C-alpha cells in the first residue's frame, strides 16, 4: 500500500486469536497473507445451431460475438441475454441454463452456457396453382419457425395479395385474380416468404353466335348481312354451301364482325 513499507517478519509476532499458530501482526503492524485463491470464477459461452446471434452479460464481460469467456467475482449472479441476427431465431439454452427464457448463472464455480441459434427456413403449400379464365380467389399456407418473419407480394398486375401480406411463423396468404379476357393463357408469380408461387390461368373459350340466323328473299335475289359475335382473339371463317349464294365481304375475321 502506498505510504507503507514491508517490515521484517519478526516484527509481526502477535499470535492470532482464532489460530495462535499463525501471527497476526504486532504493534502498529498487520500481517498480510496471499492465499493463491482467485476471487473470480470463469464463465464460458458457446454458440450452436445453424443460425447466428450474440450473447451479452450483465454485469458486463461477455459479448459473444467476440468475447465469449470472462471472469466474475465469486457468488455473482450473471444474467445472459441472447439476441438473434436477421434470418435467425434463438432456440434456447444448454448446460448451466436450460429452456428459452432468461438465463441467470450463479458464479459459485466455473460455469459454461451454450446458446442455440437456428436459421429461419420457409416453405409454402401449394407452390403453384392452375386457374380457370374467370376471376376468383386462392390461398397459400406458409410454414416457418416461430419468430421468423416473412412477406408476400405479387409480381403480376392481375394477381392481388388480399390478406396475409406479412407474418411471423406459420401463416396463410390469400390472393385474388381477375378474369382473363384473352383466349391465350397467362402466367404470373408471387413471392411468398422468399419462395416463388406460380399461377397459370387459362384463356377464355371461343364461343360464336350469329344474328340473324336466317333470311328470306324473293325470286329476284338481293343482298344481306350477318353479324358474328365472338370473344377477342377467336377467329372464324364463312363459307357458302349452294352456288347461288355468294359471299361478297367478310369471309373471315377475329372477334366480333
PDB file of C-alpha atoms in Angstrom:
ATOM      1  CA  UNK A   1       0.000   0.000   0.000  1.00  0.00           C
ATOM      2  CA  UNK A   2       1.306   3.469  -0.887  1.00  0.00           C
ATOM      3  CA  UNK A   3       2.826   5.082   2.213  1.00  0.00           C
ATOM      4  CA  UNK A   4       3.683   1.786   3.901  1.00  0.00           C
ATOM      5  CA  UNK A   5       6.708  -0.423   3.616  1.00  0.00           C
ATOM      6  CA  UNK A   6       7.305  -4.093   4.263  1.00  0.00           C
ATOM      7  CA  UNK A   7       8.964  -4.803   7.583  1.00  0.00           C
ATOM      8  CA  UNK A   8      10.787  -7.865   8.852  1.00  0.00           C
ATOM      9  CA  UNK A   9       8.587 -10.863   9.639  1.00  0.00           C
ATOM     10  CA  UNK A  10       9.985 -10.837  13.180  1.00  0.00           C
ATOM     11  CA  UNK A  11       8.068  -7.617  13.851  1.00  0.00           C
ATOM     12  CA  UNK A  12       4.764  -9.432  13.216  1.00  0.00           C
ATOM     13  CA  UNK A  13       4.919 -11.581  16.338  1.00  0.00           C
ATOM     14  CA  UNK A  14       1.437 -11.381  17.885  1.00  0.00           C
ATOM     15  CA  UNK A  15      -0.392 -14.758  17.737  1.00  0.00           C
ATOM     16  CA  UNK A  16      -3.802 -14.716  16.012  1.00  0.00           C
ATOM     17  CA  UNK A  17      -6.757 -15.093  18.378  1.00  0.00           C
ATOM     18  CA  UNK A  18      -8.507 -17.724  16.217  1.00  0.00           C
ATOM     19  CA  UNK A  19      -5.322 -19.616  15.339  1.00  0.00           C
ATOM     20  CA  UNK A  20      -2.453 -18.958  17.738  1.00  0.00           C
ATOM     21  CA  UNK A  21      -0.116 -20.922  15.423  1.00  0.00           C
ATOM     22  CA  UNK A  22      -0.285 -18.006  12.961  1.00  0.00           C
ATOM     23  CA  UNK A  23       0.978 -14.485  13.544  1.00  0.00           C
ATOM     24  CA  UNK A  24      -1.484 -11.559  13.185  1.00  0.00           C
ATOM     25  CA  UNK A  25       0.835  -8.609  13.151  1.00  0.00           C
ATOM     26  CA  UNK A  26       2.316  -6.684  16.068  1.00  0.00           C
ATOM     27  CA  UNK A  27       2.412  -3.155  17.445  1.00  0.00           C
ATOM     28  CA  UNK A  28       1.280  -0.989  14.534  1.00  0.00           C
ATOM     29  CA  UNK A  29       1.865  -3.952  12.294  1.00  0.00           C
ATOM     30  CA  UNK A  30      -0.505  -6.093  10.100  1.00  0.00           C
ATOM     31  CA  UNK A  31       0.287  -9.481   8.654  1.00  0.00           C
ATOM     32  CA  UNK A  32      -0.744  -9.951   5.005  1.00  0.00           C
ATOM     33  CA  UNK A  33      -1.216 -13.449   3.606  1.00  0.00           C
ATOM     34  CA  UNK A  34      -1.534 -14.489  -0.035  1.00  0.00           C
ATOM     35  CA  UNK A  35      -3.893 -17.452  -0.336  1.00  0.00           C
ATOM     36  CA  UNK A  36      -3.353 -18.196  -4.034  1.00  0.00           C
ATOM     37  CA  UNK A  37      -7.139 -18.488  -4.479  1.00  0.00           C
ATOM     38  CA  UNK A  38      -8.604 -16.175  -7.126  1.00  0.00           C
ATOM     39  CA  UNK A  39     -11.822 -14.341  -6.167  1.00  0.00           C
ATOM     40  CA  UNK A  40     -13.016 -14.719  -9.760  1.00  0.00           C
ATOM     41  CA  UNK A  41     -14.915 -17.568 -11.420  1.00  0.00           C
ATOM     42  CA  UNK A  42     -14.813 -18.179 -15.170  1.00  0.00           C
ATOM     43  CA  UNK A  43     -17.978 -18.102 -17.315  1.00  0.00           C
ATOM     44  CA  UNK A  44     -17.674 -19.525 -20.830  1.00  0.00           C
ATOM     45  CA  UNK A  45     -20.343 -19.090 -23.523  1.00  0.00           C
ATOM     46  CA  UNK A  46     -20.589 -21.202 -26.669  1.00  0.00           C
ATOM     47  CA  UNK A  47     -22.962 -20.943 -29.620  1.00  0.00           C
ATOM     48  CA  UNK A  48     -24.520 -23.761 -31.632  1.00  0.00           C
ATOM     49  CA  UNK A  49     -27.083 -24.276 -34.367  1.00  0.00           C
ATOM     50  CA  UNK A  50     -27.474 -23.279 -37.999  1.00  0.00           C
ATOM     51  CA  UNK A  51     -28.247 -19.618 -37.246  1.00  0.00           C
ATOM     52  CA  UNK A  52     -26.291 -16.695 -35.849  1.00  0.00           C
ATOM     53  CA  UNK A  53     -26.600 -14.258 -32.948  1.00  0.00           C
ATOM     54  CA  UNK A  54     -24.847 -12.692 -29.976  1.00  0.00           C
ATOM     55  CA  UNK A  55     -24.860 -13.258 -26.211  1.00  0.00           C
ATOM     56  CA  UNK A  56     -24.183 -10.425 -23.748  1.00  0.00           C
ATOM     57  CA  UNK A  57     -23.949 -10.352 -19.961  1.00  0.00           C
ATOM     58  CA  UNK A  58     -24.931  -8.163 -17.052  1.00  0.00           C
ATOM     59  CA  UNK A  59     -22.616  -7.310 -15.310  1.00  0.00           C
ATOM     60  CA  UNK A  60     -20.600  -6.630 -18.457  1.00  0.00           C
ATOM     61  CA  UNK A  61     -17.876  -9.002 -19.504  1.00  0.00           C
ATOM     62  CA  UNK A  62     -19.441 -11.354 -22.051  1.00  0.00           C
ATOM     63  CA  UNK A  63     -20.060 -10.026 -25.569  1.00  0.00           C
ATOM     64  CA  UNK A  64     -20.123 -13.174 -27.676  1.00  0.00           C
ATOM     65  CA  UNK A  65     -19.719 -12.015 -30.622  1.00  0.00           C
ATOM     66  CA  UNK A  66     -16.094 -11.722 -29.905  1.00  0.00           C
ATOM     67  CA  UNK A  67     -15.668 -12.126 -26.136  1.00  0.00           C
ATOM     68  CA  UNK A  68     -17.138 -15.448 -25.057  1.00  0.00           C
ATOM     69  CA  UNK A  69     -15.186 -16.004 -21.812  1.00  0.00           C
ATOM     70  CA  UNK A  70     -14.938 -13.699 -18.794  1.00  0.00           C
ATOM     71  CA  UNK A  71     -14.227 -13.784 -15.049  1.00  0.00           C
ATOM     72  CA  UNK A  72     -16.811 -12.690 -12.470  1.00  0.00           C
ATOM     73  CA  UNK A  73     -16.494 -12.295  -8.704  1.00  0.00           C
ATOM     74  CA  UNK A  74     -17.449 -15.482  -6.911  1.00  0.00           C
ATOM     75  CA  UNK A  75     -21.106 -15.546  -5.930  1.00  0.00           C
ATOM     76  CA  UNK A  76     -22.179 -13.003  -8.549  1.00  0.00           C
ATOM     77  CA  UNK A  77     -25.438 -13.623 -10.421  1.00  0.00           C
ATOM     78  CA  UNK A  78     -24.730 -13.089 -14.121  1.00  0.00           C
ATOM     79  CA  UNK A  79     -27.685 -12.525 -16.477  1.00  0.00           C
ATOM     80  CA  UNK A  80     -27.131 -13.607 -20.076  1.00  0.00           C
ATOM     81  CA  UNK A  81     -29.155 -12.197 -22.965  1.00  0.00           C
ATOM     82  CA  UNK A  82     -29.306 -13.862 -26.403  1.00  0.00           C
ATOM     83  CA  UNK A  83     -30.086 -11.749 -29.482  1.00  0.00           C
ATOM     84  CA  UNK A  84     -30.646 -13.480 -32.828  1.00  0.00           C
ATOM     85  CA  UNK A  85     -29.436 -11.811 -36.005  1.00  0.00           C
ATOM     86  CA  UNK A  86     -31.695 -11.237 -39.015  1.00  0.00           C
ATOM     87  CA  UNK A  87     -32.743 -14.521 -40.584  1.00  0.00           C
ATOM     88  CA  UNK A  88     -32.234 -16.466 -37.335  1.00  0.00           C
ATOM     89  CA  UNK A  89     -34.140 -17.223 -34.145  1.00  0.00           C
ATOM     90  CA  UNK A  90     -32.966 -18.041 -30.635  1.00  0.00           C
ATOM     91  CA  UNK A  91     -33.572 -21.723 -29.908  1.00  0.00           C
ATOM     92  CA  UNK A  92     -32.717 -21.920 -26.199  1.00  0.00           C
ATOM     93  CA  UNK A  93     -30.010 -22.512 -23.574  1.00  0.00           C
ATOM     94  CA  UNK A  94     -27.999 -25.591 -22.656  1.00  0.00           C
ATOM     95  CA  UNK A  95     -25.612 -26.506 -19.810  1.00  0.00           C
ATOM     96  CA  UNK A  96     -25.794 -24.049 -16.863  1.00  0.00           C
ATOM     97  CA  UNK A  97     -29.111 -22.692 -18.193  1.00  0.00           C
ATOM     98  CA  UNK A  98     -31.957 -24.535 -19.914  1.00  0.00           C
ATOM     99  CA  UNK A  99     -35.068 -23.565 -21.816  1.00  0.00           C
ATOM    100  CA  UNK A 100     -35.600 -20.438 -23.879  1.00  0.00           C
ATOM    101  CA  UNK A 101     -36.334 -17.960 -21.075  1.00  0.00           C
ATOM    102  CA  UNK A 102     -33.996 -15.788 -19.048  1.00  0.00           C
ATOM    103  CA  UNK A 103     -30.584 -17.190 -18.100  1.00  0.00           C
ATOM    104  CA  UNK A 104     -29.106 -16.243 -14.706  1.00  0.00           C
ATOM    105  CA  UNK A 105     -25.867 -18.004 -13.760  1.00  0.00           C
ATOM    106  CA  UNK A 106     -24.731 -18.027 -10.123  1.00  0.00           C
ATOM    107  CA  UNK A 107     -20.934 -17.892 -10.186  1.00  0.00           C
ATOM    108  CA  UNK A 108     -20.176 -20.313  -7.355  1.00  0.00           C
ATOM    109  CA  UNK A 109     -17.701 -22.054  -9.635  1.00  0.00           C
ATOM    110  CA  UNK A 110     -16.566 -22.168 -13.246  1.00  0.00           C
ATOM    111  CA  UNK A 111     -19.657 -22.287 -15.467  1.00  0.00           C
ATOM    112  CA  UNK A 112     -20.404 -22.839 -19.162  1.00  0.00           C
ATOM    113  CA  UNK A 113     -23.517 -21.997 -21.143  1.00  0.00           C
ATOM    114  CA  UNK A 114     -24.461 -22.813 -24.752  1.00  0.00           C
ATOM    115  CA  UNK A 115     -26.859 -20.628 -26.753  1.00  0.00           C
ATOM    116  CA  UNK A 116     -28.572 -22.195 -29.773  1.00  0.00           C
ATOM    117  CA  UNK A 117     -29.464 -20.069 -32.785  1.00  0.00           C
ATOM    118  CA  UNK A 118     -31.491 -21.564 -35.635  1.00  0.00           C
ATOM    119  CA  UNK A 119     -31.602 -20.286 -39.209  1.00  0.00           C
ATOM    120  CA  UNK A 120     -35.070 -19.348 -40.473  1.00  0.00           C
ATOM    121  CA  UNK A 121     -36.373 -21.793 -43.083  1.00  0.00           C
ATOM    122  CA  UNK A 122     -39.558 -21.350 -45.085  1.00  0.00           C
ATOM    123  CA  UNK A 123     -41.859 -23.481 -47.208  1.00  0.00           C
ATOM    124  CA  UNK A 124     -45.182 -22.814 -48.933  1.00  0.00           C
ATOM    125  CA  UNK A 125     -48.029 -25.108 -49.918  1.00  0.00           C
ATOM    126  CA  UNK A 126     -49.077 -25.353 -52.647  1.00  0.00           C
ATOM    127  CA  UNK A 127     -46.212 -23.965 -54.684  1.00  0.00           C
ATOM    128  CA  UNK A 128     -48.352 -23.311 -57.785  1.00  0.00           C
ATOM    129  CA  UNK A 129     -51.951 -23.043 -58.950  1.00  0.00           C
ATOM    130  CA  UNK A 130     -53.741 -23.644 -62.258  1.00  0.00           C
ATOM    131  CA  UNK A 131     -56.832 -21.462 -62.606  1.00  0.00           C
ATOM    132  CA  UNK A 132     -59.742 -21.030 -64.970  1.00  0.00           C
ATOM    133  CA  UNK A 133     -60.294 -17.955 -67.073  1.00  0.00           C
ATOM    134  CA  UNK A 134     -62.883 -16.432 -64.742  1.00  0.00           C
ATOM    135  CA  UNK A 135     -61.648 -14.466 -61.715  1.00  0.00           C
ATOM    136  CA  UNK A 136     -61.562 -15.853 -58.201  1.00  0.00           C
ATOM    137  CA  UNK A 137     -59.562 -16.328 -55.010  1.00  0.00           C
ATOM    138  CA  UNK A 138     -56.943 -18.706 -53.586  1.00  0.00           C
ATOM    139  CA  UNK A 139     -54.821 -19.321 -50.500  1.00  0.00           C
ATOM    140  CA  UNK A 140     -51.235 -20.359 -49.768  1.00  0.00           C
ATOM    141  CA  UNK A 141     -50.003 -21.785 -46.443  1.00  0.00           C
ATOM    142  CA  UNK A 142     -46.624 -20.658 -45.059  1.00  0.00           C
ATOM    143  CA  UNK A 143     -44.594 -22.905 -42.728  1.00  0.00           C
ATOM    144  CA  UNK A 144     -41.832 -21.185 -40.724  1.00  0.00           C
ATOM    145  CA  UNK A 145     -40.288 -21.433 -37.234  1.00  0.00           C
ATOM    146  CA  UNK A 146     -41.720 -19.196 -34.526  1.00  0.00           C
ATOM    147  CA  UNK A 147     -40.176 -15.734 -34.667  1.00  0.00           C
ATOM    148  CA  UNK A 148     -39.194 -15.954 -38.354  1.00  0.00           C
ATOM    149  CA  UNK A 149     -40.782 -13.074 -40.261  1.00  0.00           C
ATOM    150  CA  UNK A 150     -41.869 -13.138 -43.913  1.00  0.00           C
ATOM    151  CA  UNK A 151     -43.750 -11.095 -46.509  1.00  0.00           C
ATOM    152  CA  UNK A 152     -45.864 -11.723 -49.609  1.00  0.00           C
ATOM    153  CA  UNK A 153     -46.008  -9.665 -52.822  1.00  0.00           C
ATOM    154  CA  UNK A 154     -47.407 -10.128 -56.326  1.00  0.00           C
ATOM    155  CA  UNK A 155     -45.372  -9.676 -59.494  1.00  0.00           C
ATOM    156  CA  UNK A 156     -48.446  -9.674 -61.777  1.00  0.00           C
ATOM    157  CA  UNK A 157     -50.994  -6.873 -62.108  1.00  0.00           C
ATOM    158  CA  UNK A 158     -53.860  -9.365 -62.333  1.00  0.00           C
ATOM    159  CA  UNK A 159     -52.940 -11.075 -59.030  1.00  0.00           C
ATOM    160  CA  UNK A 160     -53.560  -9.191 -55.773  1.00  0.00           C
ATOM    161  CA  UNK A 161     -52.494 -10.126 -52.226  1.00  0.00           C
ATOM    162  CA  UNK A 162     -55.827  -9.957 -50.408  1.00  0.00           C
ATOM    163  CA  UNK A 163     -54.660 -10.979 -46.914  1.00  0.00           C
ATOM    164  CA  UNK A 164     -51.506 -12.020 -45.070  1.00  0.00           C
ATOM    165  CA  UNK A 165     -49.084  -9.662 -46.801  1.00  0.00           C
ATOM    166  CA  UNK A 166     -46.687 -10.248 -43.874  1.00  0.00           C
ATOM    167  CA  UNK A 167     -46.392 -12.564 -40.899  1.00  0.00           C
ATOM    168  CA  UNK A 168     -44.202 -14.418 -38.417  1.00  0.00           C
ATOM    169  CA  UNK A 169     -44.010 -18.178 -38.018  1.00  0.00           C
ATOM    170  CA  UNK A 170     -46.760 -20.252 -39.614  1.00  0.00           C
ATOM    171  CA  UNK A 171     -49.452 -18.339 -41.506  1.00  0.00           C
ATOM    172  CA  UNK A 172     -51.645 -18.009 -44.570  1.00  0.00           C
ATOM    173  CA  UNK A 173     -51.698 -15.733 -47.603  1.00  0.00           C
ATOM    174  CA  UNK A 174     -54.926 -15.150 -49.525  1.00  0.00           C
ATOM    175  CA  UNK A 175     -54.952 -13.759 -53.055  1.00  0.00           C
ATOM    176  CA  UNK A 176     -57.430 -12.811 -55.749  1.00  0.00           C
ATOM    177  CA  UNK A 177     -57.078 -12.905 -59.529  1.00  0.00           C
ATOM    178  CA  UNK A 178     -59.011 -11.139 -62.274  1.00  0.00           C
ATOM    179  CA  UNK A 179     -60.695 -12.632 -65.312  1.00  0.00           C
ATOM    180  CA  UNK A 180     -58.544 -13.433 -68.310  1.00  0.00           C
ATOM    181  CA  UNK A 181     -60.365 -11.767 -71.202  1.00  0.00           C
ATOM    182  CA  UNK A 182     -57.960 -13.244 -73.744  1.00  0.00           C
ATOM    183  CA  UNK A 183     -58.060 -16.633 -75.405  1.00  0.00           C
ATOM    184  CA  UNK A 184     -54.354 -17.039 -74.587  1.00  0.00           C
ATOM    185  CA  UNK A 185     -53.303 -18.496 -71.219  1.00  0.00           C
ATOM    186  CA  UNK A 186     -51.128 -16.375 -68.935  1.00  0.00           C
ATOM    187  CA  UNK A 187     -48.674 -16.966 -66.095  1.00  0.00           C
ATOM    188  CA  UNK A 188     -47.860 -14.779 -63.106  1.00  0.00           C
ATOM    189  CA  UNK A 189     -45.877 -15.193 -59.894  1.00  0.00           C
ATOM    190  CA  UNK A 190     -45.993 -14.181 -56.252  1.00  0.00           C
ATOM    191  CA  UNK A 191     -43.041 -14.129 -53.858  1.00  0.00           C
ATOM    192  CA  UNK A 192     -44.166 -15.542 -50.519  1.00  0.00           C
ATOM    193  CA  UNK A 193     -41.650 -15.952 -47.683  1.00  0.00           C
ATOM    194  CA  UNK A 194     -38.889 -15.844 -50.273  1.00  0.00           C
ATOM    195  CA  UNK A 195     -40.475 -18.686 -52.243  1.00  0.00           C
ATOM    196  CA  UNK A 196     -41.925 -18.370 -55.769  1.00  0.00           C
ATOM    197  CA  UNK A 197     -45.617 -19.181 -56.133  1.00  0.00           C
ATOM    198  CA  UNK A 198     -46.594 -19.652 -59.804  1.00  0.00           C
ATOM    199  CA  UNK A 199     -50.118 -19.000 -61.066  1.00  0.00           C
ATOM    200  CA  UNK A 200     -51.221 -20.229 -64.512  1.00  0.00           C
ATOM    201  CA  UNK A 201     -54.600 -19.062 -65.838  1.00  0.00           C
ATOM    202  CA  UNK A 202     -56.297 -20.454 -68.924  1.00  0.00           C
ATOM    203  CA  UNK A 203     -57.706 -18.204 -71.643  1.00  0.00           C
ATOM    204  CA  UNK A 204     -61.419 -17.877 -72.318  1.00  0.00           C
ATOM    205  CA  UNK A 205     -63.062 -20.450 -74.602  1.00  0.00           C
ATOM    206  CA  UNK A 206     -64.075 -19.368 -78.099  1.00  0.00           C
ATOM    207  CA  UNK A 207     -67.847 -19.215 -78.497  1.00  0.00           C
ATOM    208  CA  UNK A 208     -69.762 -17.949 -81.518  1.00  0.00           C
ATOM    209  CA  UNK A 209     -73.209 -16.643 -82.326  1.00  0.00           C
ATOM    210  CA  UNK A 210     -74.732 -15.087 -85.484  1.00  0.00           C
ATOM    211  CA  UNK A 211     -77.616 -12.707 -85.969  1.00  0.00           C
ATOM    212  CA  UNK A 212     -79.870 -13.150 -87.797  1.00  0.00           C
ATOM    213  CA  UNK A 213     -79.809 -16.907 -88.041  1.00  0.00           C
ATOM    214  CA  UNK A 214     -81.855 -16.939 -91.310  1.00  0.00           C
ATOM    215  CA  UNK A 215     -83.103 -14.685 -94.118  1.00  0.00           C
ATOM    216  CA  UNK A 216     -85.848 -14.806 -96.810  1.00  0.00           C
ATOM    217  CA  UNK A 217     -85.667 -13.244-100.309  1.00  0.00           C
ATOM    218  CA  UNK A 218     -87.984 -13.157-103.328  1.00  0.00           C
ATOM    219  CA  UNK A 219     -87.077 -14.657-106.677  1.00  0.00           C
ATOM    220  CA  UNK A 220     -85.348 -11.518-107.884  1.00  0.00           C
ATOM    221  CA  UNK A 221     -82.417 -12.053-105.440  1.00  0.00           C
ATOM    222  CA  UNK A 222     -80.813  -9.450-103.168  1.00  0.00           C
ATOM    223  CA  UNK A 223     -78.170  -8.772-100.551  1.00  0.00           C
ATOM    224  CA  UNK A 224     -77.952  -9.275 -96.840  1.00  0.00           C
ATOM    225  CA  UNK A 225     -75.581  -9.262 -93.879  1.00  0.00           C
ATOM    226  CA  UNK A 226     -74.976 -11.410 -90.816  1.00  0.00           C
ATOM    227  CA  UNK A 227     -73.355 -10.212 -87.547  1.00  0.00           C
ATOM    228  CA  UNK A 228     -70.858 -12.524 -85.846  1.00  0.00           C
ATOM    229  CA  UNK A 229     -70.369 -12.273 -82.069  1.00  0.00           C
ATOM    230  CA  UNK A 230     -67.192 -13.840 -80.667  1.00  0.00           C
ATOM    231  CA  UNK A 231     -64.585 -13.039 -77.964  1.00  0.00           C
ATOM    232  CA  UNK A 232     -61.446 -11.162 -78.950  1.00  0.00           C
ATOM    233  CA  UNK A 233     -58.855 -13.474 -80.397  1.00  0.00           C
ATOM    234  CA  UNK A 234     -61.355 -16.035 -81.619  1.00  0.00           C
ATOM    235  CA  UNK A 235     -61.043 -16.422 -85.375  1.00  0.00           C
ATOM    236  CA  UNK A 236     -63.784 -17.573 -87.732  1.00  0.00           C
ATOM    237  CA  UNK A 237     -64.470 -18.125 -91.460  1.00  0.00           C
ATOM    238  CA  UNK A 238     -67.542 -18.044 -93.695  1.00  0.00           C
ATOM    239  CA  UNK A 239     -68.394 -20.463 -96.496  1.00  0.00           C
ATOM    240  CA  UNK A 240     -71.392 -20.831 -98.812  1.00  0.00           C
ATOM    241  CA  UNK A 241     -72.839 -24.243 -99.492  1.00  0.00           C
ATOM    242  CA  UNK A 242     -75.089 -23.516-102.510  1.00  0.00           C
ATOM    243  CA  UNK A 243     -73.617 -21.971-105.664  1.00  0.00           C
ATOM    244  CA  UNK A 244     -76.332 -19.314-105.867  1.00  0.00           C
ATOM    245  CA  UNK A 245     -75.207 -17.646-102.609  1.00  0.00           C
ATOM    246  CA  UNK A 246     -72.054 -15.582-102.926  1.00  0.00           C
ATOM    247  CA  UNK A 247     -70.035 -14.145-100.028  1.00  0.00           C
ATOM    248  CA  UNK A 248     -69.225 -10.601-101.030  1.00  0.00           C
ATOM    249  CA  UNK A 249     -67.344  -9.441 -97.897  1.00  0.00           C
ATOM    250  CA  UNK A 250     -66.152 -10.669 -94.508  1.00  0.00           C
ATOM    251  CA  UNK A 251     -65.323 -14.221 -95.421  1.00  0.00           C
ATOM    252  CA  UNK A 252     -63.127 -14.450 -92.275  1.00  0.00           C
ATOM    253  CA  UNK A 253     -62.466 -12.469 -89.103  1.00  0.00           C
ATOM    254  CA  UNK A 254     -61.493 -12.356 -85.440  1.00  0.00           C
ATOM    255  CA  UNK A 255     -63.788 -11.454 -82.595  1.00  0.00           C
ATOM    256  CA  UNK A 256     -66.926  -9.583 -83.497  1.00  0.00           C
ATOM    257  CA  UNK A 257     -67.569  -8.973 -87.192  1.00  0.00           C
TER     258      UNK A 257
END
